[in-house]
Short mmCIF file of C-alpha atoms in Angstrom, two decimals:
data_model
loop_
_atom_site.label_atom_id
_atom_site.label_comp_id
_atom_site.label_asym_id
_atom_site.label_seq_id
_atom_site.Cartn_x
_atom_site.Cartn_y
_atom_site.Cartn_z
CA MET A 294 3.37 13.50 15.76
CA ALA A 295 5.59 10.72 16.05
CA ASN A 296 9.11 11.33 17.70
CA PHE A 297 12.01 11.94 15.35
CA PRO A 298 14.20 8.97 14.87
CA GLY A 299 17.77 9.17 16.11
CA THR A 300 20.68 7.91 13.82
CA HIS A 301 23.81 7.41 16.16
CA SER A 302 23.39 3.63 16.32
CA ARG A 303 23.05 3.25 12.54
CA SER A 304 25.67 2.06 10.10
CA ILE A 305 25.95 1.91 6.19
CA ARG A 306 26.57 -1.49 4.99
CA ASN A 307 28.79 -0.44 2.00
CA PRO A 308 30.65 2.92 0.99
CA PHE A 309 28.88 4.36 -2.09
CA GLN A 310 29.97 6.33 -4.93
CA ASP A 311 27.90 8.42 -7.24
CA SER A 312 27.80 5.60 -9.53
CA PRO A 313 28.37 1.78 -9.22
CA PRO A 314 32.00 0.57 -8.80
CA ASN A 315 33.86 0.04 -12.12
CA GLY A 316 33.21 -3.34 -13.56
CA GLN A 317 29.96 -3.86 -11.61
CA THR A 318 26.38 -3.36 -12.16
CA CYS A 319 23.99 -2.07 -9.60
CA LEU A 320 23.81 -3.97 -6.20
CA ALA A 321 20.39 -5.21 -6.84
CA GLU A 322 17.81 -5.30 -9.60
CA VAL A 323 14.09 -5.44 -9.68
CA GLU A 324 12.66 -8.75 -10.68
CA ALA A 325 10.60 -9.14 -13.80
CA ALA A 326 7.23 -7.51 -13.99
CA GLU A 327 4.02 -9.53 -12.79
CA PRO A 328 2.28 -11.67 -15.45
CA PRO A 329 -1.21 -10.64 -16.43
CA PRO A 330 -4.05 -12.10 -14.43
CA SER A 331 -5.03 -14.68 -17.14
CA SER A 332 -1.69 -16.39 -16.89
CA ARG A 333 -1.27 -16.53 -13.15
CA GLN A 334 -0.98 -19.76 -11.27
CA LEU A 335 -3.81 -20.53 -8.81
CA LYS A 336 -3.73 -21.92 -5.21
CA GLU A 337 -6.95 -23.71 -3.61
CA PHE A 338 -8.26 -22.93 -0.04
CA THR A 339 -11.08 -24.85 1.51
CA PHE A 340 -13.36 -23.94 4.38
CA ASP A 341 -15.71 -26.42 5.88
CA LEU A 342 -18.87 -26.75 7.86
CA LEU A 343 -18.69 -30.19 9.85
CA HIS A 344 -21.04 -32.83 11.21
CA LYS A 345 -20.73 -33.76 14.79
CA SER A 346 -18.57 -36.74 13.53
CA GLY A 347 -16.07 -34.27 12.09
CA LYS A 348 -16.82 -34.82 8.58
CA PRO A 349 -17.27 -31.81 6.27
CA TRP A 350 -20.92 -31.42 4.79
CA ALA A 351 -20.49 -27.94 3.30
CA THR A 352 -17.35 -26.76 1.69
CA LEU A 353 -16.28 -23.36 0.27
CA LEU A 354 -13.30 -23.81 -2.22
CA LEU A 355 -11.47 -20.63 -3.53
CA ARG A 356 -8.73 -20.46 -6.05
CA GLY A 357 -6.49 -17.54 -5.25
CA ASP A 358 -3.49 -16.13 -6.92
CA ALA A 359 -0.56 -18.52 -5.95
CA GLU A 360 2.10 -15.83 -5.82
CA HIS A 361 0.12 -13.54 -3.41
CA SER A 362 -1.84 -16.23 -1.43
CA LYS A 363 0.15 -17.40 1.35
CA THR A 364 -2.25 -18.22 4.32
CA THR A 365 -5.11 -16.33 2.83
CA PRO A 366 -6.61 -16.55 -0.66
CA ALA A 367 -5.69 -13.36 -2.73
CA PHE A 368 -7.28 -11.99 -5.89
CA VAL A 369 -5.55 -9.40 -8.16
CA GLU A 370 -7.40 -6.59 -9.97
CA GLY A 371 -8.78 -8.14 -13.39
CA ALA A 372 -8.95 -11.59 -12.22
CA PRO A 373 -12.30 -13.09 -11.09
CA VAL A 374 -12.95 -14.46 -7.70
CA THR A 375 -13.51 -18.20 -8.49
CA GLY A 376 -14.26 -21.28 -6.71
CA GLU A 377 -16.85 -23.84 -5.79
CA VAL A 378 -19.72 -24.57 -3.19
CA ARG A 379 -19.82 -28.30 -2.33
CA LEU A 380 -22.34 -30.21 -0.35
CA ASP A 381 -21.81 -33.92 0.94
CA LEU A 382 -25.01 -34.61 2.60
CA GLU A 383 -25.98 -37.86 4.54
CA SER A 384 -28.58 -40.31 3.29
CA GLY A 385 -31.24 -38.62 5.45
CA GLY A 386 -30.77 -35.33 3.31
CA GLU A 387 -31.19 -31.72 4.33
CA ALA A 388 -34.17 -29.36 3.88
CA ILE A 389 -32.40 -26.63 2.02
CA HIS A 390 -34.27 -24.03 0.03
CA ALA A 391 -31.43 -21.93 -1.35
CA VAL A 392 -27.73 -21.65 -1.67
CA ALA A 393 -26.65 -17.77 -1.98
CA LEU A 394 -23.20 -16.47 -2.33
CA SER A 395 -22.08 -12.97 -1.27
CA ILE A 396 -18.92 -10.82 -1.73
CA LYS A 397 -18.57 -7.64 0.49
CA GLY A 398 -16.03 -5.04 0.91
CA GLN A 399 -15.88 -2.69 3.92
CA ILE A 400 -14.19 0.15 5.63
CA ILE A 401 -14.09 -0.68 9.25
CA THR A 402 -12.76 1.98 11.73
CA GLY A 403 -14.81 0.76 14.85
CA ALA A 404 -17.30 -1.60 16.33
CA LEU A 405 -20.46 0.67 15.79
CA PRO A 406 -22.70 0.07 12.63
CA SER A 407 -21.83 3.66 11.57
CA GLU A 408 -18.18 2.85 11.55
CA MET A 409 -18.68 0.15 9.10
CA VAL A 410 -19.11 1.41 5.46
CA THR A 411 -19.90 -1.14 2.58
CA PHE A 412 -18.48 -0.09 -0.67
CA VAL A 413 -18.85 -3.46 -2.38
CA ASP A 414 -21.93 -5.76 -2.31
CA LEU A 415 -22.17 -8.48 -4.78
CA PRO A 416 -24.88 -11.19 -3.99
CA THR A 417 -25.61 -14.10 -6.18
CA THR A 418 -28.04 -17.10 -5.98
CA LEU A 419 -26.14 -20.39 -6.93
CA TRP A 420 -29.32 -22.31 -6.49
CA SER A 421 -32.78 -22.04 -5.13
CA ARG A 422 -35.91 -24.18 -5.29
CA SER A 423 -37.29 -22.15 -7.88
CA MET A 424 -34.46 -23.26 -10.23
CA GLY A 425 -35.52 -26.89 -10.08
CA ASP A 426 -33.07 -29.83 -10.01
CA PRO A 427 -30.05 -28.61 -8.10
CA ARG A 428 -27.80 -30.77 -10.35
CA ASN A 429 -29.27 -29.35 -13.35
CA PRO A 430 -30.73 -25.96 -12.51
CA THR A 431 -33.06 -24.22 -15.15
CA ASN A 432 -35.86 -21.74 -14.97
CA ASP A 433 -38.54 -23.86 -16.52
CA GLY A 434 -40.98 -23.29 -13.66
CA ASN A 435 -40.59 -26.64 -12.03
CA LYS A 436 -39.85 -25.96 -8.36
CA TRP A 437 -37.82 -28.38 -6.47
CA SER A 438 -39.66 -29.67 -3.41
CA GLN A 439 -37.48 -32.56 -2.11
CA LYS A 440 -34.55 -32.60 0.44
CA LEU A 441 -30.95 -32.38 -0.80
CA LYS A 442 -29.16 -35.81 -0.61
CA GLY A 443 -25.73 -36.81 -1.62
CA LYS A 444 -23.00 -34.63 -3.29
CA TYR A 445 -23.52 -31.25 -5.09
CA ILE A 446 -21.12 -28.87 -6.55
CA TRP A 447 -21.87 -25.22 -7.74
CA PRO A 448 -18.88 -23.49 -9.38
CA PHE A 449 -18.81 -19.64 -9.42
CA SER A 450 -16.77 -16.70 -10.97
CA ILE A 451 -17.50 -13.32 -9.95
CA SER A 452 -15.67 -10.26 -11.16
CA LEU A 453 -14.94 -7.31 -8.88
CA PRO A 454 -15.51 -3.86 -10.29
CA PRO A 455 -12.27 -1.70 -10.51
CA THR A 456 -14.03 1.15 -9.22
CA VAL A 457 -16.90 1.91 -6.93
CA SER A 458 -18.88 4.97 -6.25
CA LEU A 459 -20.02 6.39 -2.81
CA PRO A 460 -22.01 9.40 -1.60
CA TYR A 461 -19.87 11.62 0.55
CA PHE A 462 -21.25 14.05 2.96
CA GLY A 463 -24.33 14.86 0.89
CA ARG A 464 -22.14 15.41 -2.30
CA ASN A 465 -22.85 13.67 -5.51
CA GLU A 466 -21.34 10.17 -5.63
CA VAL A 467 -17.55 10.05 -6.14
CA PHE A 468 -15.77 7.12 -7.99
CA HIS A 469 -12.97 5.40 -6.14
CA ARG A 470 -10.45 2.73 -7.08
CA LEU A 471 -11.04 -0.37 -5.37
CA PRO A 472 -8.74 -0.36 -2.36
CA GLU A 473 -6.15 -3.02 -1.19
CA SER A 474 -7.01 -5.14 1.54
CA PHE A 475 -5.56 -3.72 4.88
CA PHE A 476 -5.40 -5.10 8.55
CA GLU A 477 -2.85 -4.38 11.01
CA ARG A 478 -3.06 -5.38 14.69
CA HIS A 479 -2.29 -2.12 16.24
CA THR A 480 -4.19 0.14 13.60
CA ARG A 481 -7.84 0.78 14.06
CA GLY A 482 -8.87 1.50 10.44
CA GLN A 483 -8.94 -1.54 8.04
CA ILE A 484 -10.20 -2.44 4.64
CA GLU A 485 -11.77 -6.05 4.76
CA TYR A 486 -13.28 -8.27 1.91
CA GLU A 487 -15.38 -11.16 2.84
CA ILE A 488 -16.91 -13.94 0.79
CA ALA A 489 -19.99 -15.84 2.36
CA VAL A 490 -22.21 -18.57 1.49
CA ARG A 491 -25.47 -19.08 3.13
CA PHE A 492 -27.73 -22.21 3.03
CA THR A 493 -31.34 -20.97 3.60
CA ARG A 494 -33.53 -23.50 5.55
CA PRO A 495 -37.31 -23.57 6.05
CA LYS A 496 -38.93 -21.16 8.57
CA LEU A 497 -38.34 -21.65 12.27
CA ARG A 498 -34.90 -23.30 11.40
CA THR A 499 -31.61 -21.54 11.52
CA ASP A 500 -29.73 -20.85 8.20
CA HIS A 501 -26.17 -22.11 8.04
CA LYS A 502 -23.32 -19.75 7.02
CA LEU A 503 -19.96 -20.42 5.86
CA SER A 504 -17.65 -17.34 5.47
CA THR A 505 -13.92 -16.26 5.15
CA THR A 506 -11.98 -13.15 4.33
CA PHE A 507 -9.80 -12.70 1.32
CA ASN A 508 -7.13 -10.36 -0.04
CA TYR A 509 -7.80 -8.07 -3.10
CA LEU A 510 -4.56 -6.48 -4.89
CA PRO A 511 -5.35 -3.36 -7.26
CA LEU A 512 -3.13 -3.07 -10.03
CA PHE A 513 -1.87 0.36 -10.89
CA LYS A 514 1.52 1.84 -12.09
CA PRO A 515 3.44 5.30 -12.02
CA GLY A 516 3.75 7.12 -15.37
CA PRO A 517 6.95 6.69 -17.16
CA PRO A 518 10.09 8.18 -15.94
CA SER A 519 12.12 10.73 -17.91
CA GLY A 520 14.09 9.65 -21.13
CA LEU A 521 17.35 10.13 -19.42
CA ARG A 522 16.33 8.13 -16.51
CA GLN A 523 15.05 5.32 -18.63
CA LEU A 524 18.36 5.33 -20.55
CA ALA A 525 20.40 5.03 -17.28
CA TYR A 526 18.21 2.08 -16.22
CA SER A 527 18.61 0.25 -19.73
CA GLN A 528 22.37 0.78 -19.68
CA HIS A 529 23.01 0.21 -15.95
CA THR A 530 24.64 3.62 -15.46
CA ALA A 531 24.35 6.18 -12.91
CA LEU A 532 21.23 8.67 -12.79
CA LEU A 533 21.85 12.07 -13.92
CA GLY A 534 21.21 14.76 -11.16
CA PRO A 535 18.52 17.42 -11.03
CA ASP A 536 20.81 19.90 -12.96
CA SER A 537 21.52 17.71 -15.79
CA ASP A 538 18.02 15.98 -16.10
CA THR A 539 15.48 18.83 -15.32
CA GLU A 540 12.52 16.71 -16.56
CA GLY A 541 13.41 13.93 -14.27
CA TRP A 542 13.30 15.65 -11.03
CA GLN A 543 11.13 17.81 -8.94
CA SER A 544 12.66 19.99 -6.31
CA SER A 545 10.97 21.37 -3.24
CA PRO A 546 11.17 24.88 -2.30
CA SER A 547 14.38 25.65 -0.37
CA VAL A 548 13.93 25.44 3.34
CA LYS A 549 16.00 26.84 6.18
CA THR A 550 17.09 24.93 9.09
CA ARG A 551 18.96 26.10 12.12
CA GLY A 552 21.16 24.48 14.51
CA LYS A 553 23.96 25.04 17.03
CA LEU A 554 27.62 23.91 16.98
CA SER A 555 28.82 22.24 20.14
CA SER A 556 32.53 23.47 19.55
CA SER A 557 31.55 27.04 19.68
CA SER A 558 27.98 27.15 20.84
CA ARG A 559 27.22 29.40 18.02
CA SER A 560 23.91 29.30 15.86
CA VAL A 561 24.22 28.41 12.32
CA ASP A 562 21.58 28.49 9.42
CA ALA A 563 21.63 26.10 6.51
CA THR A 564 19.32 25.86 3.35
CA CYS A 565 18.09 22.49 2.30
CA THR A 566 16.49 21.75 -1.15
CA LEU A 567 15.25 18.17 -1.55
CA SER A 568 14.72 16.60 -5.07
CA LEU A 569 12.79 13.42 -5.86
CA ALA A 570 12.79 11.72 -9.20
CA THR A 571 9.62 12.26 -11.05
CA PRO A 572 6.77 11.28 -11.40
CA LEU A 573 6.16 11.24 -7.52
CA CYS A 574 4.63 7.84 -7.60
CA TYR A 575 6.76 4.83 -7.08
CA THR A 576 6.36 0.99 -7.14
CA ARG A 577 6.69 -0.90 -3.98
CA GLY A 578 9.77 -3.02 -3.78
CA THR A 579 11.85 -0.36 -5.77
CA THR A 580 13.42 2.88 -4.45
CA ILE A 581 12.82 6.67 -4.52
CA PRO A 582 15.92 8.37 -6.07
CA CYS A 583 16.62 11.49 -4.28
CA ALA A 584 19.13 14.30 -4.09
CA LEU A 585 19.73 16.84 -1.35
CA LEU A 586 21.43 20.26 -1.84
CA ILE A 587 22.76 21.73 1.45
CA GLU A 588 23.81 25.33 1.47
CA CYS A 589 25.74 27.00 4.58
CA ASP A 590 28.14 29.57 4.72
CA ASP A 591 29.74 28.08 7.87
CA PRO A 592 32.44 25.56 6.68
CA GLU A 593 32.36 23.43 9.88
CA ALA A 594 28.41 23.24 9.90
CA LEU A 595 28.53 22.31 6.08
CA TYR A 596 31.05 19.63 6.78
CA LEU A 597 28.76 18.19 9.51
CA LEU A 598 25.51 18.27 7.72
CA SER A 599 26.78 16.91 4.45
CA SER A 600 28.00 13.70 5.88
CA PRO A 601 25.60 10.90 4.68
CA GLU A 602 25.16 9.73 8.32
CA ALA A 603 23.75 13.06 9.33
CA VAL A 604 20.85 12.99 6.95
CA VAL A 605 17.56 11.59 8.48
CA MET A 606 14.98 10.88 5.85
CA ARG A 607 12.17 8.36 5.90
CA LEU A 608 9.00 7.38 4.16
CA ARG A 609 5.97 8.19 6.36
CA ARG A 610 2.68 6.33 6.20
CA ASN A 611 -0.31 8.02 7.52
CA VAL A 612 -3.50 6.03 7.82
CA ARG A 613 -6.36 8.47 8.24
CA PHE A 614 -10.05 8.13 8.68
CA HIS A 615 -13.21 9.60 10.05
CA THR A 616 -14.17 8.43 13.55
CA VAL A 617 -17.79 9.15 14.96
CA GLU A 618 -17.90 11.37 18.20
CA LYS A 619 -19.57 8.66 20.59
CA THR A 620 -22.64 7.68 19.03
CA THR A 621 -23.81 10.82 17.01
CA GLY A 622 -23.27 11.03 13.47
CA HIS A 623 -23.40 8.52 10.52
CA TYR A 624 -21.63 8.20 7.16
CA GLY A 625 -23.03 10.87 4.97
CA ASP A 626 -23.90 13.17 7.74
CA ASP A 627 -22.45 16.76 8.30
CA HIS A 628 -18.76 16.58 8.18
CA SER A 629 -18.64 18.73 11.52
CA LYS A 630 -19.76 15.65 13.42
CA LEU A 631 -16.80 13.63 12.45
CA LEU A 632 -13.14 13.82 13.50
CA TRP A 633 -9.97 12.76 11.72
CA LYS A 634 -7.97 9.90 13.15
CA GLU A 635 -4.34 9.67 12.02
CA GLU A 636 -1.94 6.91 12.69
CA LEU A 637 1.78 7.57 11.49
CA VAL A 638 4.45 4.79 10.83
CA HIS A 639 8.13 5.55 9.41
CA SER A 640 10.10 3.34 7.48
CA GLU A 641 13.83 2.73 7.75
CA LEU A 642 16.21 5.53 6.74
CA ALA A 643 17.19 6.52 3.33
CA THR A 644 20.81 5.69 2.06
CA TRP A 645 23.12 8.59 1.03
CA TRP A 646 26.53 9.29 -0.74
CA PRO A 647 28.43 12.24 -1.79
CA ALA A 648 27.45 13.32 -5.39
CA ALA A 649 30.32 13.27 -7.86
CA ASP A 650 29.36 16.44 -9.63
CA ARG A 651 32.02 19.05 -8.39
CA SER A 652 30.31 21.88 -10.42
CA LEU A 653 28.30 22.84 -7.45
CA GLU A 654 31.47 24.15 -5.84
CA ILE A 655 32.38 26.64 -8.76
CA ASP A 656 30.73 30.00 -9.21
CA SER A 657 29.20 30.05 -12.52
CA THR A 658 30.14 33.71 -13.10
CA GLU A 659 33.86 32.95 -12.32
CA THR A 660 36.44 30.68 -13.82
CA LEU A 661 38.11 30.06 -10.56
CA PRO A 662 36.95 27.96 -7.50
CA VAL A 663 35.34 29.94 -4.69
CA THR A 664 34.87 29.13 -1.08
CA VAL A 665 32.66 26.07 -0.97
CA SER A 666 29.25 26.95 0.56
CA ARG A 667 27.03 24.05 -0.64
CA LYS A 668 27.13 20.27 -1.00
CA MET A 669 25.00 17.82 -2.88
CA LEU A 670 24.13 14.39 -1.75
CA ARG A 671 22.52 11.72 -3.68
CA GLY A 672 20.47 8.83 -2.08
CA GLU A 673 17.97 6.40 -2.45
CA LEU A 674 14.87 5.38 -0.21
CA TYR A 675 14.08 1.77 -0.18
CA LEU A 676 10.51 0.70 -0.48
CA ARG A 677 9.40 -2.60 0.93
CA SER A 678 7.61 -4.98 -1.19
CA ASP A 679 4.78 -5.35 1.22
CA LEU A 680 3.79 -1.68 1.32
CA ILE A 681 0.13 -1.07 0.98
CA THR A 682 -0.68 0.82 -2.11
CA SER A 683 -2.02 4.41 -1.74
CA THR A 684 -5.65 4.52 -1.03
CA SER A 685 -8.38 7.10 -1.05
CA ILE A 686 -11.96 5.94 -0.60
CA ALA A 687 -14.69 7.74 1.09
CA HIS A 688 -13.63 8.48 4.55
CA PHE A 689 -10.46 6.40 4.73
CA ARG A 690 -6.91 7.26 3.37
CA ILE A 691 -3.68 5.44 3.20
CA GLU A 692 -1.10 8.30 2.45
CA TYR A 693 2.64 8.43 1.95
CA SER A 694 5.13 11.22 2.01
CA VAL A 695 8.95 11.60 2.06
CA VAL A 696 10.05 13.42 5.36
CA LEU A 697 13.23 14.93 5.88
CA PHE A 698 13.90 15.43 9.65
CA PRO A 699 16.23 17.65 11.37
CA PHE A 700 19.80 16.72 11.08
CA ASP A 701 21.64 14.19 13.38
CA ALA A 702 25.33 14.79 13.46
CA PRO A 703 27.93 14.71 16.44
CA GLY A 704 28.73 18.00 17.36
CA TYR A 705 25.58 19.73 15.85
CA GLU A 706 22.44 20.18 17.85
CA PRO A 707 19.34 20.87 15.67
CA LEU A 708 17.05 23.52 16.85
CA ASP A 709 14.07 22.59 14.73
CA SER A 710 11.14 20.97 16.53
CA GLU A 711 9.37 19.79 13.23
CA PRO A 712 10.27 18.04 9.98
CA ILE A 713 12.40 20.27 7.50
CA ILE A 714 10.57 19.10 4.42
CA VAL A 715 7.53 16.83 3.84
CA GLU A 716 6.94 15.80 0.23
CA PRO A 717 3.72 13.73 -0.39
CA VAL A 718 4.15 10.75 -2.82
CA GLU A 719 2.20 7.75 -3.99
CA ILE A 720 2.99 4.00 -3.87
CA ALA A 721 1.90 1.79 -6.81
CA SER A 722 1.76 -1.96 -7.23
CA GLU A 723 3.27 -2.32 -10.82
CA TYR A 724 6.21 -1.25 -12.73
CA ALA A 725 6.11 1.90 -14.98
CA ASP A 726 6.45 1.53 -18.78
CA GLY A 727 10.07 1.20 -19.96
CA PRO A 728 13.16 -0.40 -18.59
CA LEU A 729 12.80 -1.95 -15.18
CA PRO A 730 14.31 0.32 -12.35
CA ILE A 731 17.52 -0.66 -10.82
CA GLN A 732 18.79 -0.11 -7.18
CA TYR A 733 22.28 1.57 -6.66
CA SER A 734 22.73 0.83 -3.07
CA SER A 735 21.66 -1.52 -0.28
CA PRO A 736 19.01 -0.46 2.53
CA LEU A 737 20.35 0.41 5.84
CA ALA A 738 20.35 -2.11 8.50
#
């Protein structure tokens, strides 16, 4: 379990109200939705095999999606992997019997073969001697017997399947969405896609291989938000809270938290109810709208806990995968031979502000105000645009949850040793149908 983050050194960039200031729109708006794969701009990448002179004799060219291809070619779901294989051979020629291309997707959780699971394997032959003339290949039965000389180009376009099926611990095959590429230096588990071209040579001679990795980006979106939430987005107005938009929020069961006041050393109990905007799937680069109801009979404690700076809530990413015990057990074997490995990472803090709804301080059965015993905060949890989408394939998971940690307020000592509330959520890559979401606050520094 990761250590709970402290909050004494943090600061809020701007004071917030329950709605944007008069005469202003929200502080930030989400950019327009991504264009379909067919209309995307392409960016070329080349990878070479060199002669001793330094001149390329074999080239693999890939045309990746320009928006997502920075230093590595990237392909989005629905767009084929396109490119060319080129040869530029000297006058003496090369004895090459076949040119074969392959695309592989693998789950890699270690160096052992049993810790590398292939979920995509797409081989294709661009040319072989049985196809005849390499510049005009056919299947007329005329076998090519000469060396290859000069320049050759073989274009290719290979579509990746949106889903794959894998057997899992003796059960029937389970279908999975093709996962997003994932690699981080300090995280053991990864998802890797590789494209390779192999130049097959005669027996007793070593084949040549040219390969590189590429990134794959699945496209999926959350379900539409509630009608009232869509209306707020389209009109640039404040979101209605859980009491006013019951279809637009999901509230956790109320959870008690305990702490001690420094001023009197007395213990106090408070009850927290966390509400998140539905559905519990959110597009990266946007925010998670949230609301927190705090109930406490102690006025001093309620004052301390309801301060926006006191609430510690973050997005948690959990990379989970099975790891093999020493050298025993293989993928598909008995579940008891495998162990779960978990790696947790927490995001920056959510931003909070007092809710404007004063009805929480009125007893619904009376006409006069009663002693204030509860406070509502509204907030947002900012989602970075480079978050990896939620993934579940075979023995590998990338899971997310919203975690409310014990309060961190001057004069209050939390007595809880675990998070108060953990609410699982999903992270998607595309915007939901309807108006684009808007952001009402700035992320914390």
